Short mmCIF file of C-alpha atoms in Angstrom, two decimals:
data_model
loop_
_atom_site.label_atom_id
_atom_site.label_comp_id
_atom_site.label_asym_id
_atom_site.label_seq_id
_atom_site.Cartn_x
_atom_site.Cartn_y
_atom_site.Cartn_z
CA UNK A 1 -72.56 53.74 -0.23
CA UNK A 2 -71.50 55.54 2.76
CA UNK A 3 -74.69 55.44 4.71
CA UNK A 4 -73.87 51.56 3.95
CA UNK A 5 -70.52 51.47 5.53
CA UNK A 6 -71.16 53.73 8.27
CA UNK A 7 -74.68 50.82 9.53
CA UNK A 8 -71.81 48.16 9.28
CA UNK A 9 -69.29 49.57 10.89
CA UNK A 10 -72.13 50.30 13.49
CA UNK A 11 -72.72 46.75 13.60
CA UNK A 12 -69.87 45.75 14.62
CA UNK A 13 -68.64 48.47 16.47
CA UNK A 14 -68.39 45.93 19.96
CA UNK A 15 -65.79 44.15 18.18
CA UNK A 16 -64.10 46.65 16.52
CA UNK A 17 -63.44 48.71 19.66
CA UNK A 18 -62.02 45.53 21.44
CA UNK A 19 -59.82 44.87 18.47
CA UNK A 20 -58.36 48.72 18.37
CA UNK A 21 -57.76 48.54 22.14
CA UNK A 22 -56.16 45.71 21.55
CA UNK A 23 -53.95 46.65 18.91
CA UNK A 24 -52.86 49.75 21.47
CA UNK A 25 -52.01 46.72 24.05
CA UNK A 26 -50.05 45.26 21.30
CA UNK A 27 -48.46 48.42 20.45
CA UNK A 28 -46.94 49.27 24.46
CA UNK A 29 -45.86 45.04 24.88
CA UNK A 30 -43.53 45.76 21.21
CA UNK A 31 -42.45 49.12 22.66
CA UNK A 32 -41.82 47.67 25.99
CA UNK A 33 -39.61 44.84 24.30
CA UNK A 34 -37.87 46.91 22.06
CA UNK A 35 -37.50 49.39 24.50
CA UNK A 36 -35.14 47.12 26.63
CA UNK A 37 -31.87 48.67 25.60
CA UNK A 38 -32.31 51.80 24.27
CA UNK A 39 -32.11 55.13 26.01
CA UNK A 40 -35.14 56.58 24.36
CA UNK A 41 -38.22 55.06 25.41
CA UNK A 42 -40.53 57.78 24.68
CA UNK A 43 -42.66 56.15 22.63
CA UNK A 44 -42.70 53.39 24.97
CA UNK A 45 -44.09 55.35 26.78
CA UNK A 46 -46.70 56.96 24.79
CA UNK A 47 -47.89 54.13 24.13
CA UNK A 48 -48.36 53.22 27.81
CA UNK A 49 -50.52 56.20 27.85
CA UNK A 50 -52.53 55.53 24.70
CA UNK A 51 -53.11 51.88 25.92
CA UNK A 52 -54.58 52.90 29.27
CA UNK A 53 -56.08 55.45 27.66
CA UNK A 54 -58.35 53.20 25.25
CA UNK A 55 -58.47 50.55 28.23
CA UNK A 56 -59.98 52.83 30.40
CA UNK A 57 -62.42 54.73 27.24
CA UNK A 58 -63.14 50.86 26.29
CA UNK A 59 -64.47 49.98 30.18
CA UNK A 60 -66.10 53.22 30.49
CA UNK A 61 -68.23 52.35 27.93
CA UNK A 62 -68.90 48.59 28.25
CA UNK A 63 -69.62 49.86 31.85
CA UNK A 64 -71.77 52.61 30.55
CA UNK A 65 -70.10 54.89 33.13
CA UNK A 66 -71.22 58.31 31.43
CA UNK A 67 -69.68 60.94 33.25
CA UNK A 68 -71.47 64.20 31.16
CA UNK A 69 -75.00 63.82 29.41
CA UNK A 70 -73.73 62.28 26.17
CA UNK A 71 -71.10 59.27 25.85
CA UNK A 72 -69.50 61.28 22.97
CA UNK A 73 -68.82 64.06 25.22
CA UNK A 74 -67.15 61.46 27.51
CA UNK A 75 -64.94 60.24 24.66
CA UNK A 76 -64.32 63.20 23.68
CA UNK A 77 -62.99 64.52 26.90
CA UNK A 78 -61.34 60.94 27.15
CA UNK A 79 -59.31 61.80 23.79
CA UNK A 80 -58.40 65.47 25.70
CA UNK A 81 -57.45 63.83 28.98
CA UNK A 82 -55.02 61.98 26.42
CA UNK A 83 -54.02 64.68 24.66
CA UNK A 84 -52.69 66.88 27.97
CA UNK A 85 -51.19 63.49 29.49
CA UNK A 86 -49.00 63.16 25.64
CA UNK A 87 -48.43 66.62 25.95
CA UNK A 88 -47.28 66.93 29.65
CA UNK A 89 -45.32 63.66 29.62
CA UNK A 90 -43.34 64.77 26.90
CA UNK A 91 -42.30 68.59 27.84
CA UNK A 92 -40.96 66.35 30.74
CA UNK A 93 -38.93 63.47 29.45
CA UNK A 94 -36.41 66.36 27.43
CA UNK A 95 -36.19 63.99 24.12
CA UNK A 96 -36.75 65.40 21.06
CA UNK A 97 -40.70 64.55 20.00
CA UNK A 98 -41.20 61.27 18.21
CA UNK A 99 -42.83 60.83 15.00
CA UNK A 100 -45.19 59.26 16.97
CA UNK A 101 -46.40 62.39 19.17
CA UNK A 102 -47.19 64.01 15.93
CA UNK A 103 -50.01 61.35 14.88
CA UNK A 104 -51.20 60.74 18.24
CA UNK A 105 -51.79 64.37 18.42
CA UNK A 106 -53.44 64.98 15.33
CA UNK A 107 -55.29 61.75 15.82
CA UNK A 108 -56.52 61.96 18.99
CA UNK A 109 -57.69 65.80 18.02
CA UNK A 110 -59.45 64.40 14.80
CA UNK A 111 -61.43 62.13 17.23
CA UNK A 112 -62.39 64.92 19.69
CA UNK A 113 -63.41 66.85 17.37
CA UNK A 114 -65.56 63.96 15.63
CA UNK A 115 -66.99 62.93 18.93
CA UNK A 116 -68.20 66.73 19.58
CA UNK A 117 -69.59 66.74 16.57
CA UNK A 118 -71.43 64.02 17.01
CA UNK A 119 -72.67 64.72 20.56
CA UNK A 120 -73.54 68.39 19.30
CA UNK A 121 -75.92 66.52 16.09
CA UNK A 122 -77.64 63.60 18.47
CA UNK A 123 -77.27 64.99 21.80
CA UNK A 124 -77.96 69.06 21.43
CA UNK A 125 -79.53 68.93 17.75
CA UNK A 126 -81.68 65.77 18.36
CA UNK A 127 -80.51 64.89 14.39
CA UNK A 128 -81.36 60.87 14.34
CA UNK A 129 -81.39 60.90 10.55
CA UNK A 130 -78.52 60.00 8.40
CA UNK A 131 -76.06 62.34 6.99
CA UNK A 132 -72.43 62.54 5.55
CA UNK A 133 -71.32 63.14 8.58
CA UNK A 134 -72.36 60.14 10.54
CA UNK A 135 -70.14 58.54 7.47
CA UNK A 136 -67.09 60.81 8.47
CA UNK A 137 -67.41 60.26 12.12
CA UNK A 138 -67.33 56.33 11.61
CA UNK A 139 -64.80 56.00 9.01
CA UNK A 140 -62.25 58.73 10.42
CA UNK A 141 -62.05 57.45 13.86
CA UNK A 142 -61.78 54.26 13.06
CA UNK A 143 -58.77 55.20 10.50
CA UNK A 144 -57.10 57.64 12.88
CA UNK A 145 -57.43 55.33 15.70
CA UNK A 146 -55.88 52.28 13.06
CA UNK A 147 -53.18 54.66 11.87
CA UNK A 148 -51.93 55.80 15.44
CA UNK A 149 -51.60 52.84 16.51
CA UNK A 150 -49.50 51.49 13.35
CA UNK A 151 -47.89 54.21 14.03
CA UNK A 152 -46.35 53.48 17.41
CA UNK A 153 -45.46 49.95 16.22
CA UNK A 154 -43.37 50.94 13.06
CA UNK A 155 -42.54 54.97 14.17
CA UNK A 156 -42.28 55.81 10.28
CA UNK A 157 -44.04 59.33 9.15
CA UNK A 158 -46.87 56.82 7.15
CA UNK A 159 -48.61 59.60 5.82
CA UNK A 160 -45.89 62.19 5.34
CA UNK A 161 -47.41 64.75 8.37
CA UNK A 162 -44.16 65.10 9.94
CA UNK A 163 -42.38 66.22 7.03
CA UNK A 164 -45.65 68.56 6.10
CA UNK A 165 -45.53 70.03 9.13
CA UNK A 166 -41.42 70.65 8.81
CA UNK A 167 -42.29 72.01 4.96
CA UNK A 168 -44.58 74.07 6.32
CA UNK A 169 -43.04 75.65 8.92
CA UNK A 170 -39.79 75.63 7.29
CA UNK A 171 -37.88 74.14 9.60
CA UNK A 172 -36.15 70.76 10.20
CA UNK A 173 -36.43 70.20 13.93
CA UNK A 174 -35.03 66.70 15.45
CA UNK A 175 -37.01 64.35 15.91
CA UNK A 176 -36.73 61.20 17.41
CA UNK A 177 -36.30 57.85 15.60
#
């Protein structure tokens, strides 16, 4: 059943990698209006940096631009790039961290680390037979990807992470609303 999801959401992966970067467009334009009159725009502006981030990932590979010897090595660093801009832009703008940072973060590290695992078994391993994780790769990017970017629409804690990671460090730090 998985080896059946995974060939359709290969199918239509075109489409569905239009329709995510879209959904990050749609994510900075709410932001950006919302934005208008508050004095915290952080996650305005994160997602201004996811957006060009998955514009410029999305062209890169339409374009077939590969930069390393694998396109999921280039996503992968893509995700990374995104990762230290997130990181950098925020020790800078002094606001406490949004929810959003959190998921982006984890999210965007889920998908590196699916993409290297998935240059590592086709690129380095030569593995073109199916396995669970071909399933794992297609279904968790394409749910981390959905979920970040639901995420900087609604800036709720979805899945609970934030208040995880405050349980499990023990700690109630501000964060941004």
């Amino acid at each position: 059943m998985l080896e059946h999801a995974t060939l359709m959401l290969g199918s239509i992966n075109a489409h569905l990698s239009i329709f995510i970067t879209w959904f990050f467009a749609v994510a900075f334009l709410y932001n950006l209006t919302i934005s208008i009159n508050v004095k915290n725009r952080s996650v305005m502006f994160l997602s201004l940096i996811m957006m060009l981030s998955y514009t410029l990932t999305l062209i890169m590979g339409k374009a077939q631009l590969i930069i390393t010897t694998s396109f999921y090595l280039d996503f992968a660093l893509s995700d990374v790039v995104a990762i230290f801009a997130i990181v950098t832009f925020s020790h800078f703008y002094k606001a406490p961290y949004s929810i959003a940072y959190y998921y982006l973060i984890l999210g965007l590290s889920l998908n590196a680390m699916l993409f290297l695992v998935m240059h590592y078994d086709y690129a380095v391993s030569a593995n073109y037979d199916y396995w669970w994780g071909w399933g794992l790769y297609a279904i968790g990017q394409v749910s981390s990807d959905i979920i970040m970017a639901l995420v900087l629409i609604i800036n709720k804690d979805i899945l609970g992470l934030v208040k995880l990671k405050n349980a499990v460090l023990n700690r109630k730090t501000p964060v941004a609303r």
